[in-house]
Coordinates of C-alpha atoms in Angstrom, one line a residue:
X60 CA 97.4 125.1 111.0
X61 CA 97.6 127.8 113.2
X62 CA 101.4 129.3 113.7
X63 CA 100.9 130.0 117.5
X64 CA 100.5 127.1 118.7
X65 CA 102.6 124.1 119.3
X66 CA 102.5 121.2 118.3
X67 CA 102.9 118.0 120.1
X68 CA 103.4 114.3 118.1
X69 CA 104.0 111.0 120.2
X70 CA 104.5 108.1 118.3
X71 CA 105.1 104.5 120.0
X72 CA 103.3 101.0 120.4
X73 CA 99.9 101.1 121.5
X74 CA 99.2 101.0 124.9
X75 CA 96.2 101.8 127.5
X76 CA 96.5 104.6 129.3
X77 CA 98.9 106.7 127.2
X78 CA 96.3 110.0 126.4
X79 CA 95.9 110.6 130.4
X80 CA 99.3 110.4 130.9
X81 CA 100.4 113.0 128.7
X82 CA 97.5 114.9 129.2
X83 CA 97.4 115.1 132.3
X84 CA 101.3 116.5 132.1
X85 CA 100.6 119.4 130.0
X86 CA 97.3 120.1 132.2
X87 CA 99.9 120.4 135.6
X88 CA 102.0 122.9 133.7
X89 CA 99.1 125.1 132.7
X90 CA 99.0 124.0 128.9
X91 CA 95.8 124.9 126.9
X92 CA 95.1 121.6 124.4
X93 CA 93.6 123.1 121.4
X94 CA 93.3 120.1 119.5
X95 CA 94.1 116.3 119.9
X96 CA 93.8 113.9 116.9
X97 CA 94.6 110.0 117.5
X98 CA 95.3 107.3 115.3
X99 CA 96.3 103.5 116.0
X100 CA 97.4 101.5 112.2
X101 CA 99.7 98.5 112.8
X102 CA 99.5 98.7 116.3
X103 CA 101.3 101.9 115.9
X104 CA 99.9 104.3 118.2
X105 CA 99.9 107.9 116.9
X106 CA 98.4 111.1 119.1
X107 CA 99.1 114.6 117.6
X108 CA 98.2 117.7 120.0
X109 CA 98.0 121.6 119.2
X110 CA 98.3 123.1 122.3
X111 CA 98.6 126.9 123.5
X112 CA 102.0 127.4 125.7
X113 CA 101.1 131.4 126.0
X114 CA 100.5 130.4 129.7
X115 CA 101.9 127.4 130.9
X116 CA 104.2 127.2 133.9
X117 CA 107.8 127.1 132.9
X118 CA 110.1 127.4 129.8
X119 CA 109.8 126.2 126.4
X120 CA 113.0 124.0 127.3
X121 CA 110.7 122.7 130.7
X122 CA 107.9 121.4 128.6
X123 CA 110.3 119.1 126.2
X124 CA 112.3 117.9 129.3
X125 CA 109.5 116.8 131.0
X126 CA 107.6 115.5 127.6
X127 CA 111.1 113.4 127.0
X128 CA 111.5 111.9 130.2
X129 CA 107.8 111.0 130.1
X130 CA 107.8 109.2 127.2
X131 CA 111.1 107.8 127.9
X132 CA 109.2 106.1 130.5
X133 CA 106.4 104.7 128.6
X134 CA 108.6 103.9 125.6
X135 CA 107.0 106.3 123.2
X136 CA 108.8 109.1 120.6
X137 CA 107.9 112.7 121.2
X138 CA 108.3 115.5 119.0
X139 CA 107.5 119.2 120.1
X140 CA 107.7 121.9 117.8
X141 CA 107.0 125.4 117.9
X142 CA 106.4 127.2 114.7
X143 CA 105.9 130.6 115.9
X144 CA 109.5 130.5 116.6
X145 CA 110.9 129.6 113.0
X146 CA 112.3 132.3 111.0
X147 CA 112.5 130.0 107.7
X148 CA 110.9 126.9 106.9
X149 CA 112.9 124.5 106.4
X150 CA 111.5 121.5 103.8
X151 CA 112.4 118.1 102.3
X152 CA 111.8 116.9 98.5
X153 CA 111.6 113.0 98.2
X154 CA 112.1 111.9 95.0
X155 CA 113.2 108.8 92.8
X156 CA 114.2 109.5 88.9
X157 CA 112.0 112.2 87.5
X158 CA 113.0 115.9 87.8
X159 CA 110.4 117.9 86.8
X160 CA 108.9 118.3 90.5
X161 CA 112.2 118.7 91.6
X162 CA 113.1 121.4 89.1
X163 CA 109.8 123.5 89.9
X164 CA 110.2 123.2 93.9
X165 CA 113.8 124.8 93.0
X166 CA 112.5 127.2 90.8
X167 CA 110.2 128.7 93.0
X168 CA 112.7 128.7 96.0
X169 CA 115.2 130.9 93.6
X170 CA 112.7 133.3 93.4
X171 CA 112.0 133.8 97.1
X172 CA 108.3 132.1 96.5
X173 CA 107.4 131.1 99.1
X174 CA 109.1 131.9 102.1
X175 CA 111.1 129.0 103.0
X176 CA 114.4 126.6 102.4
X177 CA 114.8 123.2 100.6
X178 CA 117.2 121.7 103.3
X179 CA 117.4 118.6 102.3
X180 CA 117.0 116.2 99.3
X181 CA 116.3 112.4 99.7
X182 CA 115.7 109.7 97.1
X183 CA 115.8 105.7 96.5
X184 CA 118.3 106.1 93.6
X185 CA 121.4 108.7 92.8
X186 CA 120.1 109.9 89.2
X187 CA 118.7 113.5 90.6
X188 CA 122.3 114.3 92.9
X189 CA 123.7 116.2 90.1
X190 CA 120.4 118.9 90.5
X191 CA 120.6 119.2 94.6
X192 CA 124.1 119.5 94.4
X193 CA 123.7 122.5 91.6
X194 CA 121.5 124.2 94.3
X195 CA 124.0 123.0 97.5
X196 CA 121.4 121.4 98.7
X197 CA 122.4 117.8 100.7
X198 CA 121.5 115.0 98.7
X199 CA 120.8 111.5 100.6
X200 CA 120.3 108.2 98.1
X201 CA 118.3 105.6 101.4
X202 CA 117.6 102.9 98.7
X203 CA 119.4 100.0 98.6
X204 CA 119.8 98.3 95.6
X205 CA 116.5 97.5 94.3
X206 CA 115.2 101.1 95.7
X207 CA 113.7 100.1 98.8
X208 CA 114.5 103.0 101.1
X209 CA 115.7 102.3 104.6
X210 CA 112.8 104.6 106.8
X211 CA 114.9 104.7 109.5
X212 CA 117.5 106.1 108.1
X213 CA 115.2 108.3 106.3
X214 CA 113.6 109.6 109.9
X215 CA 117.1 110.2 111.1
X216 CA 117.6 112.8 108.0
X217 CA 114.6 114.6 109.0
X218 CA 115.0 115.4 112.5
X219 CA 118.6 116.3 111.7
X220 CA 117.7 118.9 109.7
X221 CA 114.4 119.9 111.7
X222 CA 111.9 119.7 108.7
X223 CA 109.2 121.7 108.5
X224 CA 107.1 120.0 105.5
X225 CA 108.1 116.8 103.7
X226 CA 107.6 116.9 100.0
X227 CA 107.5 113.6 97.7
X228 CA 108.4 115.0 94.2
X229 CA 107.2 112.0 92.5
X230 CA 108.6 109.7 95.2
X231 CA 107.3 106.5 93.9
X232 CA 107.3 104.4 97.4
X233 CA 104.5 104.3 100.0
X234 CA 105.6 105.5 103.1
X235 CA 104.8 103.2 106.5
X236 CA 102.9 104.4 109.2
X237 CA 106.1 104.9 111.1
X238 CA 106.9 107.7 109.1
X239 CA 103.2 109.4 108.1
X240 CA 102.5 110.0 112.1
X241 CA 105.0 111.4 112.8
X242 CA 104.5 114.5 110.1
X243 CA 100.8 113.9 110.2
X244 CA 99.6 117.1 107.8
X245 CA 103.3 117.9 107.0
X246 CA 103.4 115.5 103.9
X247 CA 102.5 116.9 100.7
X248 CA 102.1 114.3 97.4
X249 CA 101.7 115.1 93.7
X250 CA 99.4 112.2 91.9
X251 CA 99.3 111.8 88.6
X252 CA 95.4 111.0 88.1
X253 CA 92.3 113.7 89.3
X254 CA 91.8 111.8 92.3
X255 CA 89.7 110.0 94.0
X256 CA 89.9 108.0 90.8
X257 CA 93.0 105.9 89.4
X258 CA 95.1 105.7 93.2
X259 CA 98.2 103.8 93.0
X260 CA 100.5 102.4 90.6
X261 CA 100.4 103.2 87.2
X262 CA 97.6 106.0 87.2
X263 CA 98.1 107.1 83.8
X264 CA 97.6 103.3 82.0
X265 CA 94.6 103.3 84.5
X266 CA 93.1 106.3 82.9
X267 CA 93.9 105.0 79.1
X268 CA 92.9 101.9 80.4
X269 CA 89.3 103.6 81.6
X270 CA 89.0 105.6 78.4
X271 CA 88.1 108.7 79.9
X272 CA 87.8 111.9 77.7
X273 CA 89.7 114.0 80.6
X274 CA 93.2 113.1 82.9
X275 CA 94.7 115.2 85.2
X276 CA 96.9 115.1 88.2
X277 CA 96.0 116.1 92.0
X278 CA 98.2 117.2 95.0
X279 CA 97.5 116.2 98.1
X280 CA 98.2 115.7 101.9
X281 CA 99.7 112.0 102.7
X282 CA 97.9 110.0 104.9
X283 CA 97.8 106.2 105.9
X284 CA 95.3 105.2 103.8
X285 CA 97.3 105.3 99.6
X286 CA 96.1 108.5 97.4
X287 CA 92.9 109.3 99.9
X288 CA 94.4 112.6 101.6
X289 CA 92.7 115.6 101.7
X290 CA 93.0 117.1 98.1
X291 CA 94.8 120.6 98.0
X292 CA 94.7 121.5 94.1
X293 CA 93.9 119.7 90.7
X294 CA 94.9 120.2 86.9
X295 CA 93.4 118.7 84.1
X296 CA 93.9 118.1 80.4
X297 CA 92.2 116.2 77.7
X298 CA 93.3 112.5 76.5
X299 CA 93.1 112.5 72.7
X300 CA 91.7 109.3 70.6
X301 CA 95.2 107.9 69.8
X302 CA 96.5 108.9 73.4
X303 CA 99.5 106.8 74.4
X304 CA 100.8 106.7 78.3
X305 CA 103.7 108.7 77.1
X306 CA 101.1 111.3 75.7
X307 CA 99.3 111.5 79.2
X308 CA 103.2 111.7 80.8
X309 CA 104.3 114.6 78.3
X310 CA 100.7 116.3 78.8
X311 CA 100.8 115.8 82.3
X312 CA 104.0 116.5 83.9
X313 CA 104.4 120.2 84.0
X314 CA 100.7 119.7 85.2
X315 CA 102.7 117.9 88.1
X316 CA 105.1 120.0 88.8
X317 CA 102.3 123.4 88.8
X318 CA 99.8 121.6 91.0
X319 CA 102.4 120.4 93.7
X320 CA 104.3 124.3 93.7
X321 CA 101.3 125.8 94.2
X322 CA 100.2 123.3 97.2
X323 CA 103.4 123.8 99.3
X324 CA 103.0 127.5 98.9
X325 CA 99.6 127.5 100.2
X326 CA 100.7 125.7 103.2
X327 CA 103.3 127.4 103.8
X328 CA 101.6 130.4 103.6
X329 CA 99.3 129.0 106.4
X330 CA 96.2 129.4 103.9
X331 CA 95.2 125.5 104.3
X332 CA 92.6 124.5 106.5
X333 CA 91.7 120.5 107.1
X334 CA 88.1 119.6 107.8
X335 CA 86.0 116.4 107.3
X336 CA 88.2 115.3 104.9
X337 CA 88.8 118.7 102.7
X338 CA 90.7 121.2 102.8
X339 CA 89.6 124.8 102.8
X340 CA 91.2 128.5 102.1
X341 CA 91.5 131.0 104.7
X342 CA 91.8 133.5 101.8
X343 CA 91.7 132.1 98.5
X344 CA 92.3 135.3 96.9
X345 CA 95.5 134.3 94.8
X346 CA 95.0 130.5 94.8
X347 CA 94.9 128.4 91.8
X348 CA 93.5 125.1 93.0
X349 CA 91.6 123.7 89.8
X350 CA 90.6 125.0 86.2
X351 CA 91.7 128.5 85.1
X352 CA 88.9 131.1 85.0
X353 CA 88.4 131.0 81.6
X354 CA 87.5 127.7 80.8
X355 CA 85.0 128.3 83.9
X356 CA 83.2 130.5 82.7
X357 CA 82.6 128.7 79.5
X358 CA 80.8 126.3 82.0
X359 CA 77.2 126.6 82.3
X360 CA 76.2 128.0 86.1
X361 CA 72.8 126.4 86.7
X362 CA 71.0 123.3 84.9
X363 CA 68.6 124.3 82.2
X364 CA 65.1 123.8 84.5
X365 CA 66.1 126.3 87.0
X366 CA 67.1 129.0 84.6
X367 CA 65.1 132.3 85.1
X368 CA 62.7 132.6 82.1
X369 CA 63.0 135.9 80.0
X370 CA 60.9 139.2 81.9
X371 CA 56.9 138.5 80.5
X372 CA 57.0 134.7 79.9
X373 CA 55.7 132.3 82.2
X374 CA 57.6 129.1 83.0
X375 CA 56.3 125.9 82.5
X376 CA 54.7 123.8 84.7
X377 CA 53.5 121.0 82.1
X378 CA 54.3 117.6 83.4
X379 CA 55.4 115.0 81.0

């Protein structure tokens, strides 16, 4: 993501017609369209635009007026942000009943690392108030009885406090469509399985269930499609013979709650760059995305045919 620009979101039912429209706006007022992504799930129609206001005709103020009356008209949602203008990020944590995400994200913010605020925490259930409310943080429960959040109330909470980044500290619902576009690579997710294997419910069982020799847990951006995001960082750990799911839990959680730190930072930091699927560094020089460097290099660094045979022998060129 690239901090000068700004960003453009416009979220409504899907329609014919709708990308002209809007283009065609920002073209009259001299906007530069850097980038436009478009997506239709559910017959929710979803276009997100980078765009370069250094030149356009008129105010920032100009540009959302015209934006909101425009899509007032065609019965669509807008959002316009520009990031260049925030002095401090501001983020949401979603999470249900388990605090160990919750307590890391806080951590971190205590020691100024990275450079943003936790405005707001939102959850199904009550059980993780006591924590927000130790940091004065707003706590929101949008479940109803059974858990099921209410997403509109849940969208309301996020434009109110203008969020930067969305969070899901071991959130354990799937968010719709209705609220993925509209934060479309501002939705970060800690997994408790090395993805792409074991998505969904239960990941750890899966894994036991699999009887692999190594687990681990994967961060990643949210998108429509369940645990298939680009992947931001990994951790791993090794599943013992007599493993229970509460092993893998105990062995993996602080796993969890490294990995997911350490992928809001780097997007925070503007290091994270989304292409054909993955994410890349622009400078990778202090990120920890997988193994430590130490158990790399006990990692062999080329197969055994294409090693460079010792100065004076010949290699072999024997077929068998």
């Amino acid at each position: 993501m690239n901090p000068r620009l700004t960003e453009i979101t416009v979220i409504g039912d899907d329609d014919t017609g709708l990308i002209a429209r809007i283009t065609s706006l920002l073209f009259e007022r001299g906007v530069n369209i850097e980038d436009l992504d478009q997506a239709v799930r559910e017959d929710l129609f979803r276009m997100t635009m980078r765009v370069d206001t250094g030149e356009m005709d008129g105010s920032k103020d100009d540009l959302r007026r015209a934006l909101d009356e425009l899509c007032e008209e065609l019965e669509m949602d807008v959002q316009v942000r520009f990031p260049a203008d925030r002095e401090t990020r501001q983020v949401a944590v979603l999470a249900t009943k388990e605090s160990h995400c919750l307590d890391a994200l806080f951590d971190a913010w205590e020691t100024g690392d990275p450079d943003a605020e936790i405005g707001v925490v939102v959850a199904n259930h009550d059980d993780l108030a006591p924590i927000a409310e130790a940091h004065d943080v707003p706590f929101y429960n949008v479940g109803d009885a059974g858990g099921v959040p209410d997403e509109e109330w849940l969208l309301d909470i996020l434009d109110e406090h203008d969020i930067d980044l969305v969070v899901l500290a071991r959130y354990m619902r799937i968010l719709s469509p209705n609220v993925v576009f509209r934060y479309e690579s501002r939705i970060i997710n800690i997994h408790p399985s090395l993805l792409p294997a074991f998505p969904g419910a239960e990941p750890y069982r899966q894994a036991l269930d699999a009887g692999v020799r190594i687990a681990g847990v994967t961060a990643h951006y949210v998108t429509t499609d369940l645990d298939q995001g680009p992947i931001i960082a990994q951790r791993a750990f090794n599943v013992p013979d007599d493993a229970t799911v509460e092993d893998l839990e105990r062995r993996g959680q602080p796993l969890e709650a490294e990995a997911l730190v350490e992928a809001v930072r780097l997007h925070l930091e503007d290091d994270l760059v989304v292409g054909r699927g993955r994410t890349h560094l622009r400078n990778g020089e202090n990120a920890d995305l997988g193994l430590p460097d130490e158990i790399e290099r006990l990692n062999p660094d080329q197969p055994v045919d294409d090693a460079t045979p010792p100065a004076g022998e010949a290699a072999s060129t024997s077929d068998d």
